[in-house]
Amino acid sequence: MKIETLAIVGVGLIGTSIGLAARRRGLAGRVVGHDCRTTALDTARSRGAIDAATSTIAQAVGQAQVVVVCTPVEQIANHVIESALAGAPGTLVTDTGSTKGAIVADVEARLPPGVNFVGSHPLAGSEKQGAEHADAALFEGKVAVVARTPRTDPVALDQASGFWTSLGMRVRLMDPREHDWALAVTSHLPHLTAAALASVLPEQLHELAAGGFRDSTRVAAGEPAIWTGIFTQNRSNIRKALDSLDLVIARFRTALESTDQAEIAELLARAKKVRDALGN
Amino acid sequence: MKIETLAIVGVGLIGTSIGLAARRRGLAGRVVGHDCRTTALDTARSRGAIDAATSTIAQAVGQAQVVVVCTPVEQIANHVIESALAGAPGTLVTDTGSTKGAIVADVEARLPPGVNFVGSHPLAGSEKQGAEHADAALFEGKVAVVARTPRTDPVALDQASGFWTSLGMRVRLMDPREHDWALAVTSHLPHLTAAALASVLPEQLHELAAGGFRDSTRVAAGEPAIWTGIFTQNRSNIRKALDSLDLVIARFRTALESTDQAEIAELLARAKKVRDALGN
């Protein structure tokens, strides 16, 4: 895959990392970036992630064959539509949002003809934010979910898949709603428990929070505004995932109350089996 | 501090790492190890963590000025008493258990005269087990809790503190019950949530469990038998810590149910503040 001009809307950690990776891998001849924050644009340009910065989405998109919208989830649908309205016929627009159901449904209801949209979610990131933490290797070896719906154009689906593959990712096609349930379990629920764990740590115990606590709560350092949008868009699935978690926690609680060592051991063994299967 | 002979009872990850660290730092002239598992003893010796292996605790302790008991928490009190009975007058016995209240109370009720015991808990470890994963640098820069009770001998307390300091640790003196409450929050509760999170991950979603899930559940790979002992000994405190966690989770749940974005943002911001304060 080779893109003459790639437009990136939103040059935070993800957008800037895409620019860096596309440049390093020779995927795009030229990368144009837009962001409403000029400091982010300056950082992205000084890091070599974008060749040019534009002050409007239309300016960035007008020159591009592929547009990646990397803004917070609650803004993505509008930015995709704005991109589509400014795009030349045949332009492919995709995104990087951590939720897919609401975004894809909203975009498909409003997408102007001539431009293709395929929702995406590269499963790569960091609890650190901003263009300054971007990393050209962020996507290598990771999974990108590409959302397929009955309305998805097959050629555009191939193009979007090829885009992520070119950045070193493995692509998994999923229905947007299936994605949102999966991510509620694999990402949003751990974020919630990490935040809850961090919240119950009193200051006088900070010194005693060792590696286990730090690992378990690392994602809680993520940007609250970003995650408020994700939690809000995926709230039903997160509640369902929380119900599943509560059942296991309740079993632990009962086992602790009754000093049921066999049950504690079984719960821990079951968890270890899953965690071991994931590897590092 | 310089110990002529150091005895290590239990050469798993922690015991073997202590041997390696004591050798590297010139803390002990000689290190003798005991374990009921001969393969662990072989590994510890081949890695240079111990000079000699003994088939009984008494043989190891008889030659030592300092004894460190590094066995699972439910065995520690008995191993300390066995060490004390075999130790020469003035021998210092300490341990590395992740719980302190039950162990220290049990030992203090049974300790023979002439030998000193000071409970310890070096806050260092790994989800990996065994002498083969031991690391001479495991303790460097970490915190060791040293348990102080009304019955603790002040000279022995200094010796035990000096032992951990010599391994590169910062020492914090705590009442055993205070330790157990603190560790319920900083270590045992995160272990429980990590195990619960791992348990709710169905196999078809393994591929979608990215860095956040892996970090949040890393400790769930810990050895179930070891952690069953810890959970059992500290069950009351863990239940109390779980109560605190449940209150925060309930606030998240209510906020998700009512789509209360301000509340979600506040909960996440509060968590981020704590997590940021911990650093990496």
mmCIF file of C-alpha atoms in Angstrom, chain B:
data_model
loop_
_atom_site.group_PDB
_atom_site.id
_atom_site.type_symbol
_atom_site.label_atom_id
_atom_site.label_comp_id
_atom_site.label_asym_id
_atom_site.label_seq_id
_atom_site.Cartn_x
_atom_site.Cartn_y
_atom_site.Cartn_z
ATOM 1 C CA MET B 1 26.673 -5.266 58.530
ATOM 2 C CA LYS B 2 28.599 -8.480 57.967
ATOM 3 C CA ILE B 3 27.208 -11.939 58.702
ATOM 4 C CA GLU B 4 29.542 -14.898 58.993
ATOM 5 C CA THR B 5 26.890 -17.447 57.992
ATOM 6 C CA LEU B 6 23.411 -16.635 56.715
ATOM 7 C CA ALA B 7 20.789 -19.368 56.634
ATOM 8 C CA ILE B 8 17.925 -19.209 54.170
ATOM 9 C CA VAL B 9 14.939 -21.459 54.819
ATOM 10 C CA GLY B 10 13.005 -21.795 51.574
ATOM 11 C CA VAL B 11 14.904 -21.088 48.354
ATOM 12 C CA GLY B 12 12.100 -19.997 46.044
ATOM 13 C CA LEU B 13 12.151 -16.686 44.215
ATOM 14 C CA ILE B 14 12.588 -14.599 47.371
ATOM 15 C CA GLY B 15 14.984 -16.845 49.297
ATOM 16 C CA THR B 16 17.255 -17.377 46.311
ATOM 17 C CA SER B 17 17.201 -13.672 45.467
ATOM 18 C CA ILE B 18 18.262 -12.915 49.052
ATOM 19 C CA GLY B 19 21.177 -15.332 48.669
ATOM 20 C CA LEU B 20 22.234 -13.753 45.387
ATOM 21 C CA ALA B 21 21.938 -10.236 46.786
ATOM 22 C CA ALA B 22 23.794 -11.119 50.007
ATOM 23 C CA ARG B 23 26.630 -12.617 47.973
ATOM 24 C CA ARG B 24 26.829 -9.752 45.519
ATOM 25 C CA ARG B 25 26.877 -7.185 48.296
ATOM 26 C CA GLY B 26 29.332 -9.103 50.490
ATOM 27 C CA LEU B 27 26.772 -9.203 53.286
ATOM 28 C CA ALA B 28 27.410 -12.841 54.206
ATOM 29 C CA GLY B 29 30.626 -14.828 54.294
ATOM 30 C CA ARG B 30 28.710 -18.010 53.703
ATOM 31 C CA VAL B 31 25.111 -18.787 52.778
ATOM 32 C CA VAL B 32 23.451 -22.056 53.726
ATOM 33 C CA GLY B 33 20.077 -22.988 52.292
ATOM 34 C CA HIS B 34 17.367 -25.431 53.214
ATOM 35 C CA ASP B 35 14.300 -26.409 51.253
ATOM 36 C CA CYS B 36 12.194 -29.543 51.217
ATOM 37 C CA ARG B 37 12.424 -29.445 47.415
ATOM 38 C CA THR B 38 15.845 -30.699 46.384
ATOM 39 C CA THR B 39 15.451 -29.309 42.854
ATOM 40 C CA ALA B 40 15.055 -25.805 44.296
ATOM 41 C CA LEU B 41 18.199 -26.319 46.376
ATOM 42 C CA ASP B 42 20.079 -27.517 43.289
ATOM 43 C CA THR B 43 19.008 -24.451 41.324
ATOM 44 C CA ALA B 44 19.867 -22.082 44.161
ATOM 45 C CA ARG B 45 23.311 -23.660 44.483
ATOM 46 C CA SER B 46 24.014 -23.752 40.763
ATOM 47 C CA ARG B 47 23.049 -20.084 40.538
ATOM 48 C CA GLY B 48 25.493 -19.279 43.331
ATOM 49 C CA ALA B 49 22.850 -18.114 45.793
ATOM 50 C CA ILE B 50 23.895 -20.635 48.441
ATOM 51 C CA ASP B 51 27.215 -22.288 49.244
ATOM 52 C CA ALA B 52 25.689 -25.345 50.817
ATOM 53 C CA ALA B 53 22.351 -27.092 50.978
ATOM 54 C CA THR B 54 21.083 -28.882 54.063
ATOM 55 C CA SER B 55 18.385 -31.485 54.351
ATOM 56 C CA THR B 56 17.017 -30.121 57.646
ATOM 57 C CA ILE B 57 16.295 -26.664 59.008
ATOM 58 C CA ALA B 58 18.375 -27.469 62.107
ATOM 59 C CA GLN B 59 21.489 -28.164 60.044
ATOM 60 C CA ALA B 60 21.190 -24.842 58.235
ATOM 61 C CA VAL B 61 20.401 -22.821 61.339
ATOM 62 C CA GLY B 62 23.052 -24.386 63.568
ATOM 63 C CA GLN B 63 25.795 -22.641 61.634
ATOM 64 C CA ALA B 64 24.092 -19.255 61.221
ATOM 65 C CA GLN B 65 23.939 -15.905 63.005
ATOM 66 C CA VAL B 66 21.020 -14.744 60.888
ATOM 67 C CA VAL B 67 18.185 -16.928 59.586
ATOM 68 C CA VAL B 68 15.644 -15.755 56.999
ATOM 69 C CA VAL B 69 12.521 -17.874 56.635
ATOM 70 C CA CYS B 70 11.143 -17.498 53.080
ATOM 71 C CA THR B 71 8.462 -20.191 52.982
ATOM 72 C CA PRO B 72 4.712 -19.795 52.285
ATOM 73 C CA VAL B 73 2.959 -17.731 54.967
ATOM 74 C CA GLU B 74 1.071 -20.628 56.522
ATOM 75 C CA GLN B 75 4.372 -22.453 57.184
ATOM 76 C CA ILE B 76 6.460 -19.518 58.397
ATOM 77 C CA ALA B 77 5.605 -19.564 62.118
ATOM 78 C CA ASN B 78 6.472 -23.255 62.432
ATOM 79 C CA HIS B 79 9.697 -22.798 60.483
ATOM 80 C CA VAL B 80 10.661 -19.838 62.661
ATOM 81 C CA ILE B 81 10.077 -21.859 65.835
ATOM 82 C CA GLU B 82 11.998 -24.803 64.402
ATOM 83 C CA SER B 83 14.841 -22.432 63.519
ATOM 84 C CA ALA B 84 14.770 -20.847 66.963
ATOM 85 C CA LEU B 85 14.953 -24.212 68.693
ATOM 86 C CA ALA B 86 18.026 -25.140 66.634
ATOM 87 C CA GLY B 87 19.696 -21.743 66.790
ATOM 88 C CA ALA B 88 22.616 -20.771 68.998
ATOM 89 C CA PRO B 89 21.944 -18.081 71.639
ATOM 90 C CA GLY B 90 21.798 -14.664 70.009
ATOM 91 C CA THR B 91 20.684 -15.935 66.615
ATOM 92 C CA LEU B 92 18.367 -13.561 64.771
ATOM 93 C CA VAL B 93 15.460 -15.106 62.905
ATOM 94 C CA THR B 94 13.398 -13.062 60.479
ATOM 95 C CA ASP B 95 11.030 -13.885 57.635
ATOM 96 C CA THR B 96 9.663 -12.548 54.363
ATOM 97 C CA GLY B 97 5.958 -13.321 54.675
ATOM 98 C CA SER B 98 3.361 -11.141 52.959
ATOM 99 C CA THR B 99 1.274 -11.234 56.132
ATOM 100 C CA LYS B 100 2.555 -10.335 59.568
ATOM 101 C CA GLY B 101 -0.200 -10.288 62.202
ATOM 102 C CA ALA B 102 -0.863 -14.009 62.541
ATOM 103 C CA ILE B 103 2.777 -15.001 62.044
ATOM 104 C CA VAL B 104 4.212 -12.586 64.605
ATOM 105 C CA ALA B 105 1.526 -13.388 67.205
ATOM 106 C CA ASP B 106 2.014 -17.119 66.751
ATOM 107 C CA VAL B 107 5.807 -16.896 66.958
ATOM 108 C CA GLU B 108 5.818 -14.552 69.963
ATOM 109 C CA ALA B 109 3.590 -16.986 71.857
ATOM 110 C CA ARG B 110 5.975 -19.868 71.268
ATOM 111 C CA LEU B 111 9.464 -18.413 70.853
ATOM 112 C CA PRO B 112 12.063 -20.137 73.054
ATOM 113 C CA PRO B 113 14.366 -17.846 75.049
ATOM 114 C CA GLY B 114 17.785 -16.821 73.745
ATOM 115 C CA VAL B 115 16.831 -16.400 70.100
ATOM 116 C CA ASN B 116 15.347 -13.218 68.672
ATOM 117 C CA PHE B 117 12.611 -13.001 66.082
ATOM 118 C CA VAL B 118 11.688 -9.911 64.097
ATOM 119 C CA GLY B 119 9.032 -10.256 61.412
ATOM 120 C CA SER B 120 9.783 -8.706 58.032
ATOM 121 C CA HIS B 121 8.186 -8.268 54.646
ATOM 122 C CA PRO B 122 10.383 -7.096 51.784
ATOM 123 C CA LEU B 123 7.981 -5.518 49.266
ATOM 124 C CA ALA B 124 9.592 -7.070 46.239
ATOM 125 C CA GLY B 125 8.571 -10.003 44.154
ATOM 126 C CA SER B 126 7.276 -11.138 40.849
ATOM 127 C CA GLU B 127 4.394 -13.077 39.422
ATOM 128 C CA LYS B 128 7.088 -15.605 38.461
ATOM 129 C CA GLN B 129 8.086 -18.266 40.940
ATOM 130 C CA GLY B 130 11.096 -20.291 41.820
ATOM 131 C CA ALA B 131 14.849 -20.115 42.246
ATOM 132 C CA GLU B 132 15.260 -19.990 38.474
ATOM 133 C CA HIS B 133 13.677 -16.512 38.381
ATOM 134 C CA ALA B 134 15.689 -15.159 41.319
ATOM 135 C CA ASP B 135 17.355 -11.798 40.835
ATOM 136 C CA ALA B 136 20.189 -10.271 42.858
ATOM 137 C CA ALA B 137 18.725 -6.806 42.204
ATOM 138 C CA LEU B 138 15.175 -7.698 43.269
ATOM 139 C CA PHE B 139 15.304 -5.681 46.483
ATOM 140 C CA GLU B 140 17.228 -2.610 45.376
ATOM 141 C CA GLY B 141 15.412 0.622 46.074
ATOM 142 C CA LYS B 142 12.351 -1.179 47.388
ATOM 143 C CA VAL B 143 10.715 -0.936 50.817
ATOM 144 C CA ALA B 144 11.047 -3.577 53.539
ATOM 145 C CA VAL B 145 8.480 -3.490 56.297
ATOM 146 C CA VAL B 146 9.970 -4.565 59.615
ATOM 147 C CA ALA B 147 7.375 -5.474 62.228
ATOM 148 C CA ARG B 148 7.734 -3.888 65.648
ATOM 149 C CA THR B 149 5.684 -5.075 68.618
ATOM 150 C CA PRO B 150 5.903 -4.317 72.358
ATOM 151 C CA ARG B 151 7.902 -7.528 72.688
ATOM 152 C CA THR B 152 10.422 -6.802 69.931
ATOM 153 C CA ASP B 153 14.013 -6.587 71.198
ATOM 154 C CA PRO B 154 15.436 -3.190 70.143
ATOM 155 C CA VAL B 155 18.846 -4.608 69.223
ATOM 156 C CA ALA B 156 17.256 -7.348 67.127
ATOM 157 C CA LEU B 157 15.035 -4.736 65.469
ATOM 158 C CA ASP B 158 18.145 -2.793 64.478
ATOM 159 C CA GLN B 159 19.804 -5.968 63.196
ATOM 160 C CA ALA B 160 16.804 -6.939 61.102
ATOM 161 C CA SER B 161 16.522 -3.403 59.734
ATOM 162 C CA GLY B 162 20.241 -3.401 58.963
ATOM 163 C CA PHE B 163 19.887 -6.701 57.121
ATOM 164 C CA TRP B 164 17.353 -5.279 54.671
ATOM 165 C CA THR B 165 19.210 -1.995 54.365
ATOM 166 C CA SER B 166 22.312 -3.971 53.419
ATOM 167 C CA LEU B 167 20.322 -5.483 50.544
ATOM 168 C CA GLY B 168 19.572 -1.979 49.251
ATOM 169 C CA MET B 169 16.119 -1.579 50.782
ATOM 170 C CA ARG B 170 14.463 1.266 52.646
ATOM 171 C CA VAL B 171 13.065 0.072 55.964
ATOM 172 C CA ARG B 172 9.689 1.056 57.356
ATOM 173 C CA LEU B 173 8.805 -0.041 60.897
ATOM 174 C CA MET B 174 5.168 -0.987 61.352
ATOM 175 C CA ASP B 175 2.912 -2.730 63.789
ATOM 176 C CA PRO B 176 2.049 -6.155 62.325
ATOM 177 C CA ARG B 177 -1.682 -5.403 62.237
ATOM 178 C CA GLU B 178 -1.055 -2.037 60.606
ATOM 179 C CA HIS B 179 1.061 -3.873 58.004
ATOM 180 C CA ASP B 180 -1.702 -6.341 57.271
ATOM 181 C CA TRP B 181 -4.303 -3.653 56.696
ATOM 182 C CA ALA B 182 -1.904 -1.690 54.486
ATOM 183 C CA LEU B 183 -0.983 -4.723 52.394
ATOM 184 C CA ALA B 184 -4.622 -5.722 52.052
ATOM 185 C CA VAL B 185 -5.080 -2.422 50.202
ATOM 186 C CA THR B 186 -1.776 -2.203 48.346
ATOM 187 C CA SER B 187 -1.262 -5.834 47.352
ATOM 188 C CA HIS B 188 -3.963 -8.340 48.254
ATOM 189 C CA LEU B 189 -6.904 -6.326 46.907
ATOM 190 C CA PRO B 190 -5.186 -5.691 43.542
ATOM 191 C CA HIS B 191 -4.427 -9.402 43.403
ATOM 192 C CA LEU B 192 -8.091 -10.188 43.934
ATOM 193 C CA THR B 193 -9.279 -7.764 41.240
ATOM 194 C CA ALA B 194 -6.578 -8.985 38.840
ATOM 195 C CA ALA B 195 -7.753 -12.564 39.370
ATOM 196 C CA ALA B 196 -11.388 -11.554 38.934
ATOM 197 C CA LEU B 197 -10.608 -9.647 35.713
ATOM 198 C CA ALA B 198 -8.644 -12.561 34.290
ATOM 199 C CA SER B 199 -11.498 -14.905 35.143
ATOM 200 C CA VAL B 200 -14.076 -12.969 33.145
ATOM 201 C CA LEU B 201 -11.993 -12.985 29.954
ATOM 202 C CA PRO B 202 -13.426 -15.586 27.573
ATOM 203 C CA GLU B 203 -10.937 -17.403 25.373
ATOM 204 C CA GLN B 204 -12.195 -15.847 22.148
ATOM 205 C CA LEU B 205 -11.224 -12.408 23.489
ATOM 206 C CA HIS B 206 -7.624 -13.285 24.396
ATOM 207 C CA GLU B 207 -6.389 -11.739 21.164
ATOM 208 C CA LEU B 208 -8.058 -8.442 22.093
ATOM 209 C CA ALA B 209 -6.498 -8.241 25.554
ATOM 210 C CA ALA B 210 -3.878 -5.569 24.990
ATOM 211 C CA GLY B 211 -1.397 -3.802 27.255
ATOM 212 C CA GLY B 212 -3.971 -2.392 29.658
ATOM 213 C CA PHE B 213 -5.523 -5.767 30.374
ATOM 214 C CA ARG B 214 -2.115 -7.406 30.678
ATOM 215 C CA ASP B 215 -0.846 -4.830 33.162
ATOM 216 C CA SER B 216 -4.063 -4.903 35.165
ATOM 217 C CA THR B 217 -3.997 -8.690 35.515
ATOM 218 C CA ARG B 218 -0.244 -9.403 35.632
ATOM 219 C CA VAL B 219 -0.203 -10.436 39.308
ATOM 220 C CA ALA B 220 -2.942 -13.010 38.656
ATOM 221 C CA ALA B 221 -0.182 -15.237 37.256
ATOM 222 C CA GLY B 222 1.100 -15.619 40.824
ATOM 223 C CA GLU B 223 1.147 -19.084 42.358
ATOM 224 C CA PRO B 224 -2.378 -19.939 43.635
ATOM 225 C CA ALA B 225 -1.101 -21.956 46.622
ATOM 226 C CA ILE B 226 1.050 -19.066 47.853
ATOM 227 C CA TRP B 227 -1.796 -16.595 47.459
ATOM 228 C CA THR B 228 -4.407 -18.852 49.008
ATOM 229 C CA GLY B 229 -2.311 -18.757 52.176
ATOM 230 C CA ILE B 230 -2.027 -14.970 52.052
ATOM 231 C CA PHE B 231 -5.740 -14.486 51.347
ATOM 232 C CA THR B 232 -6.641 -16.863 54.184
ATOM 233 C CA GLN B 233 -4.373 -15.237 56.754
ATOM 234 C CA ASN B 234 -5.448 -11.726 55.857
ATOM 235 C CA ARG B 235 -9.079 -12.430 55.009
ATOM 236 C CA SER B 236 -10.664 -9.876 57.376
ATOM 237 C CA ASN B 237 -8.571 -7.012 56.102
ATOM 238 C CA ILE B 238 -9.090 -8.035 52.482
ATOM 239 C CA ARG B 239 -12.849 -8.059 53.056
ATOM 240 C CA LYS B 240 -12.657 -4.563 54.538
ATOM 241 C CA ALA B 241 -10.546 -3.357 51.607
ATOM 242 C CA LEU B 242 -13.057 -4.925 49.241
ATOM 243 C CA ASP B 243 -15.814 -2.959 50.970
ATOM 244 C CA SER B 244 -13.978 0.276 50.193
ATOM 245 C CA LEU B 245 -13.456 -0.784 46.598
ATOM 246 C CA ASP B 246 -17.112 -1.725 46.232
ATOM 247 C CA LEU B 247 -18.152 1.781 47.261
ATOM 248 C CA VAL B 248 -16.143 3.300 44.409
ATOM 249 C CA ILE B 249 -17.331 0.671 41.929
ATOM 250 C CA ALA B 250 -20.910 1.397 43.009
ATOM 251 C CA ARG B 251 -20.372 5.095 42.280
ATOM 252 C CA PHE B 252 -19.093 4.185 38.807
ATOM 253 C CA ARG B 253 -22.101 1.933 38.278
ATOM 254 C CA THR B 254 -24.582 4.625 39.282
ATOM 255 C CA ALA B 255 -22.803 7.175 37.096
ATOM 256 C CA LEU B 256 -22.904 4.784 34.119
ATOM 257 C CA GLU B 257 -26.593 4.041 34.717
ATOM 258 C CA SER B 258 -27.506 7.708 34.810
ATOM 259 C CA THR B 259 -24.963 8.777 32.144
ATOM 260 C CA ASP B 260 -23.566 11.211 34.684
ATOM 261 C CA GLN B 261 -20.495 12.358 32.792
ATOM 262 C CA ALA B 262 -19.428 14.849 35.446
ATOM 263 C CA GLU B 263 -19.363 12.087 38.054
ATOM 264 C CA ILE B 264 -17.474 9.702 35.747
ATOM 265 C CA ALA B 265 -14.947 12.436 35.020
ATOM 266 C CA GLU B 266 -14.547 13.186 38.710
ATOM 267 C CA LEU B 267 -14.006 9.548 39.634
ATOM 268 C CA LEU B 268 -11.425 9.146 36.876
ATOM 269 C CA ALA B 269 -9.671 12.399 37.748
ATOM 270 C CA ARG B 270 -9.412 11.404 41.404
ATOM 271 C CA ALA B 271 -7.892 8.059 40.388
ATOM 272 C CA LYS B 272 -5.452 9.659 37.972
ATOM 273 C CA LYS B 273 -4.242 12.017 40.686
ATOM 274 C CA VAL B 274 -3.382 9.079 42.947
ATOM 275 C CA ARG B 275 -1.800 7.029 40.158
ATOM 276 C CA ASP B 276 0.256 9.979 38.904
ATOM 277 C CA ALA B 277 1.556 10.521 42.428
ATOM 278 C CA LEU B 278 2.958 6.980 42.460
ATOM 279 C CA GLY B 279 5.075 7.471 39.336
ATOM 280 C CA ASN B 280 6.075 4.519 37.195
#
